[in-house]
mmCIF file of C-alpha atoms in Angstrom:
data_model
loop_
_atom_site.group_PDB
_atom_site.id
_atom_site.type_symbol
_atom_site.label_atom_id
_atom_site.label_comp_id
_atom_site.label_asym_id
_atom_site.label_seq_id
_atom_site.Cartn_x
_atom_site.Cartn_y
_atom_site.Cartn_z
ATOM 1 C CA MET A 158 -35.682 -10.484 -0.865
ATOM 2 C CA GLN A 159 -38.980 -9.215 0.153
ATOM 3 C CA GLN A 160 -39.476 -5.985 -0.670
ATOM 4 C CA GLN A 161 -39.890 -4.017 2.193
ATOM 5 C CA VAL A 162 -40.330 -0.235 1.484
ATOM 6 C CA ILE A 163 -41.967 1.753 -1.047
ATOM 7 C CA ILE A 164 -40.603 5.365 -1.271
ATOM 8 C CA VAL A 165 -43.156 7.619 -3.435
ATOM 9 C CA GLY A 166 -41.434 10.299 -5.138
ATOM 10 C CA GLY A 167 -38.211 10.184 -6.234
ATOM 11 C CA GLY A 168 -36.771 13.509 -6.109
ATOM 12 C CA MET A 169 -33.335 14.044 -4.364
ATOM 13 C CA VAL A 170 -35.063 13.608 -1.350
ATOM 14 C CA GLY A 171 -36.460 10.157 -2.248
ATOM 15 C CA LEU A 172 -33.155 9.322 -4.479
ATOM 16 C CA SER A 173 -30.774 9.947 -1.160
ATOM 17 C CA LEU A 174 -33.073 7.794 1.480
ATOM 18 C CA ALA A 175 -33.670 4.959 -1.025
ATOM 19 C CA LEU A 176 -29.127 5.124 -1.352
ATOM 20 C CA MET A 177 -29.259 5.203 2.543
ATOM 21 C CA LEU A 178 -31.673 1.982 2.964
ATOM 22 C CA ALA A 179 -29.620 -0.348 0.376
ATOM 23 C CA LYS A 180 -26.300 0.695 2.148
ATOM 24 C CA GLN A 181 -28.436 -0.975 4.683
ATOM 25 C CA LYS A 182 -29.309 -3.940 2.885
ATOM 26 C CA ILE A 183 -33.059 -2.616 2.841
ATOM 27 C CA ALA A 184 -34.741 -3.567 -0.439
ATOM 28 C CA VAL A 185 -36.739 -0.401 -2.035
ATOM 29 C CA LYS A 186 -39.486 0.280 -4.462
ATOM 30 C CA LEU A 187 -38.971 3.809 -5.941
ATOM 31 C CA LEU A 188 -42.044 5.477 -7.841
ATOM 32 C CA GLU A 189 -41.377 8.582 -9.446
ATOM 33 C CA ALA A 190 -44.158 10.353 -11.290
ATOM 34 C CA ILE A 191 -41.817 12.171 -14.174
ATOM 35 C CA ARG A 192 -39.910 10.511 -16.144
ATOM 36 C CA TYR A 193 -35.743 10.747 -15.988
ATOM 37 C CA PRO A 194 -33.784 11.583 -18.224
ATOM 38 C CA ASP A 195 -31.373 9.687 -19.855
ATOM 39 C CA TYR A 196 -27.576 11.544 -19.292
ATOM 40 C CA ASP A 197 -26.069 10.835 -22.879
ATOM 41 C CA ASP A 198 -23.622 13.306 -22.266
ATOM 42 C CA ALA A 199 -21.195 13.491 -19.264
ATOM 43 C CA ASN A 200 -20.423 16.985 -19.269
ATOM 44 C CA LEU A 201 -24.661 17.753 -19.455
ATOM 45 C CA ALA A 202 -26.974 17.655 -16.638
ATOM 46 C CA PRO A 203 -30.532 18.308 -18.308
ATOM 47 C CA TYR A 204 -33.138 19.671 -15.747
ATOM 48 C CA HIS A 205 -36.033 17.405 -14.380
ATOM 49 C CA SER A 206 -38.530 18.566 -12.492
ATOM 50 C CA SER A 207 -36.770 17.699 -8.701
ATOM 51 C CA PHE A 208 -33.328 18.482 -10.413
ATOM 52 C CA ASP A 209 -33.735 22.004 -11.597
ATOM 53 C CA ALA A 210 -32.434 25.187 -12.201
ATOM 54 C CA ARG A 211 -32.167 25.920 -8.376
ATOM 55 C CA ASN A 212 -29.144 25.236 -6.243
ATOM 56 C CA THR A 213 -28.697 23.249 -3.084
ATOM 57 C CA ALA A 214 -26.127 24.873 -0.032
ATOM 58 C CA LEU A 215 -25.055 21.668 1.399
ATOM 59 C CA SER A 216 -24.320 21.772 5.152
ATOM 60 C CA ARG A 217 -21.612 20.166 6.589
ATOM 61 C CA ARG A 218 -23.641 17.384 8.102
ATOM 62 C CA SER A 219 -25.613 16.676 4.802
ATOM 63 C CA VAL A 220 -21.520 16.294 3.172
ATOM 64 C CA GLN A 221 -20.664 13.962 6.204
ATOM 65 C CA ILE A 222 -24.026 11.822 5.095
ATOM 66 C CA TYR A 223 -23.089 12.200 1.258
ATOM 67 C CA GLN A 224 -19.571 10.391 2.709
ATOM 68 C CA LYS A 225 -21.063 7.842 4.546
ATOM 69 C CA LEU A 226 -22.905 6.616 1.476
ATOM 70 C CA GLU A 227 -19.298 6.811 -0.499
ATOM 71 C CA LEU A 228 -21.045 9.719 -2.807
ATOM 72 C CA TRP A 229 -18.855 12.414 -1.598
ATOM 73 C CA ASN A 230 -15.919 12.264 -4.184
ATOM 74 C CA ALA A 231 -18.559 12.346 -7.306
ATOM 75 C CA LEU A 232 -20.673 14.742 -5.716
ATOM 76 C CA GLN A 233 -17.596 16.919 -5.430
ATOM 77 C CA GLN A 234 -16.390 17.466 -8.979
ATOM 78 C CA HIS A 235 -19.554 20.023 -8.941
ATOM 79 C CA ALA A 236 -19.677 21.202 -6.006
ATOM 80 C CA THR A 237 -18.001 24.629 -4.160
ATOM 81 C CA PRO A 238 -17.134 25.152 -0.728
ATOM 82 C CA ILE A 239 -18.492 28.228 1.023
ATOM 83 C CA LEU A 240 -15.391 29.380 2.865
ATOM 84 C CA GLN A 241 -17.142 33.147 4.229
ATOM 85 C CA VAL A 242 -20.631 34.559 4.989
ATOM 86 C CA HIS A 243 -21.416 37.848 4.762
ATOM 87 C CA ILE A 244 -24.592 39.279 5.794
ATOM 88 C CA THR A 245 -25.865 42.532 5.027
ATOM 89 C CA GLU A 246 -28.732 45.249 4.389
ATOM 90 C CA GLN A 247 -29.014 47.361 1.697
ATOM 91 C CA GLY A 248 -28.838 51.044 2.841
ATOM 92 C CA SER A 249 -28.180 50.407 6.544
ATOM 93 C CA PHE A 250 -25.076 49.960 8.609
ATOM 94 C CA GLY A 251 -25.556 46.391 10.095
ATOM 95 C CA LYS A 252 -23.549 43.872 8.943
ATOM 96 C CA ALA A 253 -22.101 40.250 10.401
ATOM 97 C CA ARG A 254 -19.600 37.784 8.640
ATOM 98 C CA LEU A 255 -18.429 34.129 9.251
ATOM 99 C CA THR A 256 -15.312 32.584 8.068
ATOM 100 C CA ALA A 257 -14.394 28.889 8.261
ATOM 101 C CA GLU A 258 -11.207 29.275 9.478
ATOM 102 C CA GLN A 259 -12.254 31.571 12.476
ATOM 103 C CA GLU A 260 -14.693 29.121 12.918
ATOM 104 C CA LYS A 261 -12.145 25.894 12.549
ATOM 105 C CA VAL A 262 -14.514 24.109 9.895
ATOM 106 C CA GLU A 263 -13.245 23.198 6.514
ATOM 107 C CA SER A 264 -15.860 24.986 5.224
ATOM 108 C CA PHE A 265 -19.400 25.832 6.340
ATOM 109 C CA GLY A 266 -20.764 23.644 3.149
ATOM 110 C CA GLN A 267 -21.153 23.124 -0.412
ATOM 111 C CA VAL A 268 -22.937 24.640 -3.153
ATOM 112 C CA ILE A 269 -23.977 22.357 -5.948
ATOM 113 C CA GLU A 270 -26.760 23.045 -8.625
ATOM 114 C CA ASN A 271 -29.689 20.699 -8.726
ATOM 115 C CA ALA A 272 -29.370 19.356 -11.840
ATOM 116 C CA TRP A 273 -25.875 18.146 -10.869
ATOM 117 C CA LEU A 274 -26.996 16.726 -7.695
ATOM 118 C CA GLY A 275 -30.311 14.838 -8.904
ATOM 119 C CA ARG A 276 -27.895 13.339 -12.206
ATOM 120 C CA VAL A 277 -25.262 11.931 -9.494
ATOM 121 C CA LEU A 278 -27.996 10.572 -6.881
ATOM 122 C CA LEU A 279 -29.684 9.115 -9.868
ATOM 123 C CA THR A 280 -26.755 7.277 -11.737
ATOM 124 C CA GLU A 281 -26.403 5.639 -8.520
ATOM 125 C CA VAL A 282 -29.574 4.510 -8.038
ATOM 126 C CA ARG A 283 -29.669 2.702 -11.440
ATOM 127 C CA GLU A 284 -26.449 0.463 -9.831
ATOM 128 C CA GLN A 285 -28.280 -0.033 -7.348
ATOM 129 C CA THR A 286 -29.731 -3.892 -6.975
ATOM 130 C CA LEU A 287 -31.632 -3.267 -3.859
ATOM 131 C CA ILE A 288 -33.455 -0.588 -5.565
ATOM 132 C CA GLU A 289 -36.608 -0.959 -7.933
ATOM 133 C CA LEU A 290 -36.620 2.276 -10.189
ATOM 134 C CA ILE A 291 -40.224 2.772 -11.649
ATOM 135 C CA ASP A 292 -40.700 6.059 -13.054
ATOM 136 C CA GLY A 293 -43.519 7.818 -15.326
ATOM 137 C CA ILE A 294 -46.329 5.894 -12.368
ATOM 138 C CA GLU A 295 -48.947 7.953 -10.981
ATOM 139 C CA VAL A 296 -49.923 6.491 -7.819
ATOM 140 C CA THR A 297 -54.323 6.782 -7.671
ATOM 141 C CA ALA A 298 -55.234 5.616 -4.449
ATOM 142 C CA LEU A 299 -53.579 4.645 -1.157
ATOM 143 C CA HIS A 300 -54.630 3.243 2.149
ATOM 144 C CA GLN A 301 -53.988 0.935 4.964
ATOM 145 C CA ASP A 302 -54.959 -1.973 7.823
ATOM 146 C CA ALA A 303 -53.222 -3.057 10.762
ATOM 147 C CA GLU A 304 -50.345 -5.274 8.383
ATOM 148 C CA LYS A 305 -49.581 -3.338 5.259
ATOM 149 C CA VAL A 306 -49.983 -0.429 3.042
ATOM 150 C CA PHE A 307 -51.630 -0.615 -0.424
ATOM 151 C CA ILE A 308 -50.941 1.313 -3.177
ATOM 152 C CA GLU A 309 -52.901 2.018 -6.485
ATOM 153 C CA ALA A 310 -50.990 3.061 -9.402
ATOM 154 C CA LYS A 311 -50.646 3.608 -13.156
ATOM 155 C CA ARG A 312 -47.803 3.483 -15.676
ATOM 156 C CA GLY A 313 -49.550 4.456 -19.104
ATOM 157 C CA ASP A 314 -52.049 1.957 -19.733
ATOM 158 C CA GLU A 315 -50.686 -0.509 -17.115
ATOM 159 C CA GLN A 316 -52.547 -1.026 -14.074
ATOM 160 C CA LEU A 317 -50.260 -1.683 -10.707
ATOM 161 C CA SER A 318 -51.170 -2.992 -7.237
ATOM 162 C CA LEU A 319 -48.363 -2.797 -4.839
ATOM 163 C CA SER A 320 -48.149 -3.263 -0.949
ATOM 164 C CA SER A 321 -45.562 -2.819 1.672
ATOM 165 C CA GLN A 322 -45.287 -3.349 5.653
ATOM 166 C CA LEU A 323 -43.747 0.431 5.131
ATOM 167 C CA VAL A 324 -44.407 3.769 2.759
ATOM 168 C CA ILE A 325 -42.380 6.844 2.647
ATOM 169 C CA ALA A 326 -44.449 9.429 0.972
ATOM 170 C CA ALA A 327 -41.870 12.089 -0.131
ATOM 171 C CA ASP A 328 -44.255 13.192 -2.730
ATOM 172 C CA GLY A 329 -43.351 16.776 -2.573
ATOM 173 C CA ARG A 330 -45.112 19.852 -1.155
ATOM 174 C CA ASP A 331 -48.893 19.060 -2.461
ATOM 175 C CA SER A 332 -48.275 15.344 -1.876
ATOM 176 C CA PHE A 333 -51.032 13.216 -3.023
ATOM 177 C CA CYS A 334 -49.954 10.411 -0.296
ATOM 178 C CA ARG A 335 -50.532 13.193 2.505
ATOM 179 C CA GLN A 336 -54.025 13.950 1.254
ATOM 180 C CA ALA A 337 -55.249 10.278 0.395
ATOM 181 C CA LEU A 338 -54.054 9.829 4.446
ATOM 182 C CA GLY A 339 -56.398 12.549 5.194
ATOM 183 C CA ILE A 340 -53.612 14.609 6.903
ATOM 184 C CA GLY A 341 -53.951 18.239 7.171
ATOM 185 C CA ALA A 342 -51.258 20.930 6.613
ATOM 186 C CA ASP A 343 -51.063 24.922 7.908
ATOM 187 C CA VAL A 344 -50.004 26.495 4.695
ATOM 188 C CA HIS A 345 -48.428 30.209 4.330
ATOM 189 C CA ASP A 346 -47.920 32.157 0.912
ATOM 190 C CA TYR A 347 -45.242 34.630 1.315
ATOM 191 C CA ASP A 348 -46.577 36.117 -1.552
ATOM 192 C CA GLN A 349 -42.993 35.787 -2.645
ATOM 193 C CA VAL A 350 -41.486 34.211 -5.875
ATOM 194 C CA ALA A 351 -38.045 33.174 -6.043
ATOM 195 C CA ILE A 352 -35.639 34.297 -8.852
ATOM 196 C CA VAL A 353 -32.898 32.071 -9.888
ATOM 197 C CA THR A 354 -30.187 31.747 -12.435
ATOM 198 C CA ALA A 355 -26.021 32.031 -12.745
ATOM 199 C CA VAL A 356 -24.590 34.721 -13.051
ATOM 200 C CA GLN A 357 -20.660 36.129 -14.047
ATOM 201 C CA THR A 358 -19.175 38.621 -12.357
ATOM 202 C CA SER A 359 -15.991 40.547 -12.800
ATOM 203 C CA LYS A 360 -14.293 39.631 -9.225
ATOM 204 C CA PRO A 361 -13.654 36.232 -8.255
ATOM 205 C CA HIS A 362 -15.804 34.663 -5.451
ATOM 206 C CA GLN A 363 -13.022 33.592 -3.280
ATOM 207 C CA HIS A 364 -15.837 30.926 -1.857
ATOM 208 C CA ILE A 365 -17.964 33.482 -0.240
ATOM 209 C CA GLY A 366 -21.923 33.516 0.337
ATOM 210 C CA PHE A 367 -23.324 36.785 0.233
ATOM 211 C CA GLU A 368 -26.797 37.180 2.121
ATOM 212 C CA ARG A 369 -28.406 40.733 1.318
ATOM 213 C CA PHE A 370 -31.075 41.975 2.356
ATOM 214 C CA SER A 371 -33.207 44.585 -0.074
ATOM 215 C CA GLU A 372 -36.589 46.230 -0.101
ATOM 216 C CA LEU A 373 -36.963 43.538 -3.206
ATOM 217 C CA GLY A 374 -36.532 40.802 -0.992
ATOM 218 C CA PRO A 375 -33.996 38.859 0.801
ATOM 219 C CA LEU A 376 -31.282 38.230 -1.904
ATOM 220 C CA ALA A 377 -28.287 34.854 -1.725
ATOM 221 C CA LEU A 378 -25.276 35.445 -3.701
ATOM 222 C CA LEU A 379 -23.472 31.673 -3.694
ATOM 223 C CA PRO A 380 -20.300 30.857 -5.279
ATOM 224 C CA LEU A 381 -20.703 28.445 -7.865
ATOM 225 C CA PRO A 382 -17.685 25.977 -9.343
ATOM 226 C CA GLY A 383 -15.743 28.308 -12.173
ATOM 227 C CA GLU A 384 -13.929 31.304 -10.743
ATOM 228 C CA TYR A 385 -16.436 34.009 -11.560
ATOM 229 C CA ARG A 386 -19.989 32.047 -11.340
ATOM 230 C CA ARG A 387 -22.536 32.655 -8.883
ATOM 231 C CA SER A 388 -25.687 31.466 -7.723
ATOM 232 C CA VAL A 389 -28.329 33.988 -7.329
ATOM 233 C CA VAL A 390 -31.740 33.498 -5.224
ATOM 234 C CA TRP A 391 -33.660 35.960 -5.116
ATOM 235 C CA PRO A 392 -37.528 36.313 -3.563
ATOM 236 C CA VAL A 393 -39.254 38.880 -4.929
ATOM 237 C CA LYS A 394 -42.971 39.994 -4.794
ATOM 238 C CA LYS A 395 -45.210 37.452 -6.544
ATOM 239 C CA GLY A 396 -46.986 39.475 -9.529
ATOM 240 C CA THR A 397 -43.795 41.370 -10.263
ATOM 241 C CA GLU A 398 -41.663 38.137 -11.704
ATOM 242 C CA SER A 399 -42.096 39.214 -15.188
ATOM 243 C CA GLU A 400 -39.900 42.189 -14.668
ATOM 244 C CA TRP A 401 -36.750 40.274 -14.293
ATOM 245 C CA LEU A 402 -37.738 36.769 -16.415
ATOM 246 C CA GLY A 403 -37.008 36.505 -20.362
ATOM 247 C CA GLU A 404 -33.875 37.759 -22.239
ATOM 248 C CA ASP A 405 -35.160 40.747 -23.171
ATOM 249 C CA ASN A 406 -34.737 42.063 -19.106
ATOM 250 C CA ASP A 407 -31.337 40.373 -19.039
ATOM 251 C CA GLN A 408 -29.654 43.938 -18.673
ATOM 252 C CA HIS A 409 -32.257 45.048 -16.155
ATOM 253 C CA PHE A 410 -31.720 42.245 -13.924
ATOM 254 C CA LEU A 411 -28.330 42.623 -14.185
ATOM 255 C CA ASN A 412 -28.916 46.633 -13.439
ATOM 256 C CA ALA A 413 -30.625 45.604 -10.047
ATOM 257 C CA LEU A 414 -28.233 43.285 -8.932
ATOM 258 C CA GLN A 415 -25.242 45.892 -9.203
ATOM 259 C CA GLN A 416 -27.619 48.456 -8.145
ATOM 260 C CA THR A 417 -28.151 46.083 -4.619
ATOM 261 C CA TYR A 418 -24.988 44.367 -4.037
ATOM 262 C CA GLY A 419 -22.423 47.393 -5.276
ATOM 263 C CA ASP A 420 -19.368 46.237 -5.740
ATOM 264 C CA ARG A 421 -18.649 43.813 -3.643
ATOM 265 C CA ALA A 422 -18.763 41.190 -6.683
ATOM 266 C CA GLY A 423 -17.155 43.560 -8.730
ATOM 267 C CA LYS A 424 -19.544 43.977 -12.045
ATOM 268 C CA PHE A 425 -22.379 41.484 -12.740
ATOM 269 C CA GLU A 426 -21.422 40.672 -16.374
ATOM 270 C CA LYS A 427 -23.769 37.852 -17.767
ATOM 271 C CA THR A 428 -26.512 36.625 -16.324
ATOM 272 C CA GLY A 429 -28.163 32.882 -17.451
ATOM 273 C CA LYS A 430 -31.970 32.113 -18.336
ATOM 274 C CA ARG A 431 -33.870 33.116 -15.074
ATOM 275 C CA PHE A 432 -36.624 30.877 -13.600
ATOM 276 C CA SER A 433 -39.262 31.737 -10.979
ATOM 277 C CA TYR A 434 -40.654 29.660 -8.317
ATOM 278 C CA PRO A 435 -43.608 30.287 -5.940
ATOM 279 C CA LEU A 436 -43.030 30.889 -1.933
ATOM 280 C CA SER A 437 -44.881 28.981 0.744
ATOM 281 C CA GLN A 438 -44.491 27.638 4.006
ATOM 282 C CA VAL A 439 -46.493 23.883 4.410
ATOM 283 C CA LEU A 440 -46.312 22.134 7.739
ATOM 284 C CA ALA A 441 -48.008 18.779 7.867
ATOM 285 C CA HIS A 442 -50.170 18.124 10.870
ATOM 286 C CA LYS A 443 -48.746 14.927 11.525
ATOM 287 C CA GLN A 444 -45.491 13.022 9.672
ATOM 288 C CA ALA A 445 -46.298 9.552 10.508
ATOM 289 C CA VAL A 446 -49.903 7.896 10.586
ATOM 290 C CA GLY A 447 -50.349 4.126 10.684
ATOM 291 C CA ARG A 448 -47.728 2.543 8.337
ATOM 292 C CA VAL A 449 -46.795 5.396 6.326
ATOM 293 C CA VAL A 450 -44.229 8.398 7.181
ATOM 294 C CA LEU A 451 -44.090 11.518 5.289
ATOM 295 C CA MET A 452 -40.587 13.215 4.284
ATOM 296 C CA GLY A 453 -39.100 16.121 2.586
ATOM 297 C CA ASN A 454 -41.547 18.720 1.125
ATOM 298 C CA ALA A 455 -44.377 16.601 1.887
ATOM 299 C CA ALA A 456 -43.787 16.678 5.608
ATOM 300 C CA HIS A 457 -42.414 20.513 5.649
ATOM 301 C CA THR A 458 -41.757 22.975 2.915
ATOM 302 C CA ILE A 459 -39.773 26.414 4.477
ATOM 303 C CA HIS A 460 -38.538 29.243 2.864
ATOM 304 C CA PRO A 461 -35.322 29.260 1.150
ATOM 305 C CA VAL A 462 -33.870 32.236 2.975
ATOM 306 C CA ALA A 463 -31.588 30.383 4.624
ATOM 307 C CA GLY A 464 -30.819 27.449 3.120
ATOM 308 C CA GLN A 465 -31.783 24.658 5.150
ATOM 309 C CA GLY A 466 -34.931 23.071 3.733
ATOM 310 C CA PHE A 467 -32.851 20.453 2.324
ATOM 311 C CA ASN A 468 -30.913 19.911 4.783
ATOM 312 C CA LEU A 469 -33.414 19.619 7.286
ATOM 313 C CA CYS A 470 -34.872 16.994 4.726
ATOM 314 C CA LEU A 471 -31.215 15.046 4.620
ATOM 315 C CA ARG A 472 -31.102 14.620 8.437
ATOM 316 C CA ASP A 473 -34.878 13.362 8.826
ATOM 317 C CA ALA A 474 -33.583 10.877 6.241
ATOM 318 C CA ASP A 475 -30.989 9.788 8.339
ATOM 319 C CA VAL A 476 -32.695 9.544 11.500
ATOM 320 C CA LEU A 477 -35.185 7.373 9.882
ATOM 321 C CA VAL A 478 -33.053 4.705 8.549
ATOM 322 C CA ARG A 479 -31.613 4.559 12.441
ATOM 323 C CA TYR A 480 -35.136 3.935 13.751
ATOM 324 C CA LEU A 481 -35.932 1.551 11.091
ATOM 325 C CA LEU A 482 -32.488 -0.288 11.886
ATOM 326 C CA GLN A 483 -33.430 -0.308 15.171
ATOM 327 C CA GLN A 484 -36.770 -1.762 14.343
ATOM 328 C CA LEU A 485 -35.172 -4.579 12.443
ATOM 329 C CA ALA A 486 -32.702 -5.610 14.813
ATOM 330 C CA THR A 487 -35.782 -6.850 17.295
ATOM 331 C CA SER A 488 -38.239 -7.721 14.616
ATOM 332 C CA ASN A 489 -39.222 -8.418 11.151
ATOM 333 C CA ASP A 490 -41.904 -5.422 11.036
ATOM 334 C CA ILE A 491 -40.275 -2.455 9.587
ATOM 335 C CA GLY A 492 -43.581 -0.183 9.639
ATOM 336 C CA GLN A 493 -44.043 -0.922 13.161
ATOM 337 C CA PRO A 494 -46.303 2.302 13.666
ATOM 338 C CA GLU A 495 -45.210 2.989 16.964
ATOM 339 C CA ASN A 496 -41.307 3.152 15.809
ATOM 340 C CA LEU A 497 -42.487 5.575 13.062
ATOM 341 C CA LEU A 498 -44.157 7.755 16.003
ATOM 342 C CA ALA A 499 -40.899 7.673 17.827
ATOM 343 C CA TYR A 500 -39.532 8.819 14.981
ATOM 344 C CA GLU A 501 -41.433 11.774 14.056
ATOM 345 C CA GLN A 502 -41.417 12.854 18.092
ATOM 346 C CA ALA A 503 -37.128 12.840 17.850
ATOM 347 C CA ARG A 504 -37.192 15.015 14.791
ATOM 348 C CA LEU A 505 -39.629 18.039 16.377
ATOM 349 C CA LYS A 506 -37.095 19.950 18.535
ATOM 350 C CA ASP A 507 -34.801 20.621 15.232
ATOM 351 C CA GLN A 508 -37.627 20.995 12.600
ATOM 352 C CA GLN A 509 -39.057 23.208 14.720
ATOM 353 C CA ARG A 510 -36.172 25.081 15.364
ATOM 354 C CA VAL A 511 -34.953 25.323 11.380
ATOM 355 C CA ILE A 512 -39.224 26.276 10.351
ATOM 356 C CA ARG A 513 -38.550 29.171 13.164
ATOM 357 C CA PHE A 514 -35.890 30.533 12.452
ATOM 358 C CA CYS A 515 -36.465 30.815 8.624
ATOM 359 C CA ASP A 516 -39.609 31.935 9.157
ATOM 360 C CA SER A 517 -38.333 34.606 12.036
ATOM 361 C CA VAL A 518 -35.757 36.146 8.985
ATOM 362 C CA VAL A 519 -38.536 36.127 6.467
ATOM 363 C CA ARG A 520 -40.699 38.249 8.172
ATOM 364 C CA GLY A 521 -38.197 40.119 10.104
ATOM 365 C CA PHE A 522 -36.469 41.602 7.604
ATOM 366 C CA SER A 523 -39.786 42.198 5.155
ATOM 367 C CA HIS A 524 -40.967 44.940 7.048
ATOM 368 C CA GLN A 525 -39.127 48.631 6.754
ATOM 369 C CA ASN A 526 -39.972 50.594 9.738
ATOM 370 C CA PRO A 527 -37.317 52.863 10.385
ATOM 371 C CA ILE A 528 -37.272 51.448 14.298
ATOM 372 C CA LEU A 529 -37.420 47.946 13.351
ATOM 373 C CA LYS A 530 -34.478 48.316 10.650
ATOM 374 C CA LEU A 531 -32.572 50.068 13.665
ATOM 375 C CA LEU A 532 -32.692 46.903 16.070
ATOM 376 C CA ARG A 533 -32.169 44.090 13.465
ATOM 377 C CA ASN A 534 -28.929 45.931 12.295
ATOM 378 C CA THR A 535 -28.038 46.254 15.619
ATOM 379 C CA GLY A 536 -28.678 42.517 15.949
ATOM 380 C CA LEU A 537 -26.546 42.251 13.340
ATOM 381 C CA ILE A 538 -23.230 43.904 14.791
ATOM 382 C CA ALA A 539 -23.909 42.128 18.125
ATOM 383 C CA PHE A 540 -23.814 38.768 16.519
ATOM 384 C CA ASP A 541 -20.678 40.048 14.746
ATOM 385 C CA VAL A 542 -18.766 41.196 17.860
ATOM 386 C CA ILE A 543 -20.014 39.412 21.097
ATOM 387 C CA PRO A 544 -18.051 36.430 22.140
ATOM 388 C CA GLY A 545 -19.801 32.835 21.683
ATOM 389 C CA ILE A 546 -22.884 33.809 19.187
ATOM 390 C CA LYS A 547 -21.259 32.785 16.273
ATOM 391 C CA PRO A 548 -19.725 29.287 16.863
ATOM 392 C CA LEU A 549 -23.347 28.594 17.971
ATOM 393 C CA VAL A 550 -24.983 29.954 15.146
ATOM 394 C CA ALA A 551 -22.663 28.189 12.766
ATOM 395 C CA ASN A 552 -23.149 25.031 14.241
ATOM 396 C CA TYR A 553 -26.565 25.261 13.994
ATOM 397 C CA ALA A 554 -26.426 26.192 10.342
ATOM 398 C CA MET A 555 -24.319 23.344 9.329
ATOM 399 C CA GLY A 556 -26.346 20.891 10.600
ATOM 400 C CA LEU A 557 -23.670 19.864 13.456
ATOM 401 C CA LYS A 558 -26.227 20.437 16.784
ATOM 402 C CA ALA A 559 -29.767 19.012 15.341
#
């Protein structure tokens, strides 16, 4: 079968999209710059640049997408459902609570470690005959004409020239493809670094996810497989991360968690190795140019405060596949530019809503002005008691009203 699509970038979005296309009998050439790990031990998932120490809270819609790909049984072994969400601010009276039972859903989503999500996706990709996986390859040039997109790349000493009717650029926040196309981007540095790790607490997590706004930053504590394991994502001011990293700071980090959360999780007993990731918002000016479409962080990188980034990317990928199938139903030209522009327009409303929400939460809770604190805590109380608000917000958070 003729190669129809090239995907540049083999992270979680690129792998997921390749599987979506292969399921629809569309051949894929998937290019990834970093060599993938070999999985010799069934009980381990070594880190890769795209499958790192972070965790992903898969929304209900994302779970449905993986169910459609017949991958959920493999993923569920490494995932933990969120049955309740508690939102509070340290030292303030406001609080809000969402429960899956009250909203009449099985769960609000599932938390999975990126290393395991990546391992399951990569294992499945390697088994697909319609996907040609090329890792350790660096794209050095990209240009297009009216008929095709052309890529120059190198792999070690080998030079490669590739072409396709359609190229999907999923090559990350600093996308080479985006720059090669001359697509600009709006960049906002949050002046924050996310501290990420897993901890053990004396109280079982009971499938509760906490979002705790503190003076240090918005702290997320989510359940992980294992009754007492929880993931921590704590954005702190850039330049202070050394205070929290390294084995010598284990107890200092645990003490800070304890002070921020109180006894809601019991005692914070152990912490894993901490990792840090700079946080910024990067929004491409265009997502479709000619026969190239941007996907994942190349299109929009957002703050992790509400856990919406990957879920938004997965919805993008799901909709793109639908548009490509519609195009193939009437033409052999899968990369028809007008169809890609139609996809971009179709996704803007959902993207802009999520981007505005995440950005407003970060900005709104970063100010310690007493009047603003009063307003936002009053808002949390209103969210908790006014009928009709919770189901609406819950459905958006689960990706069911995109």
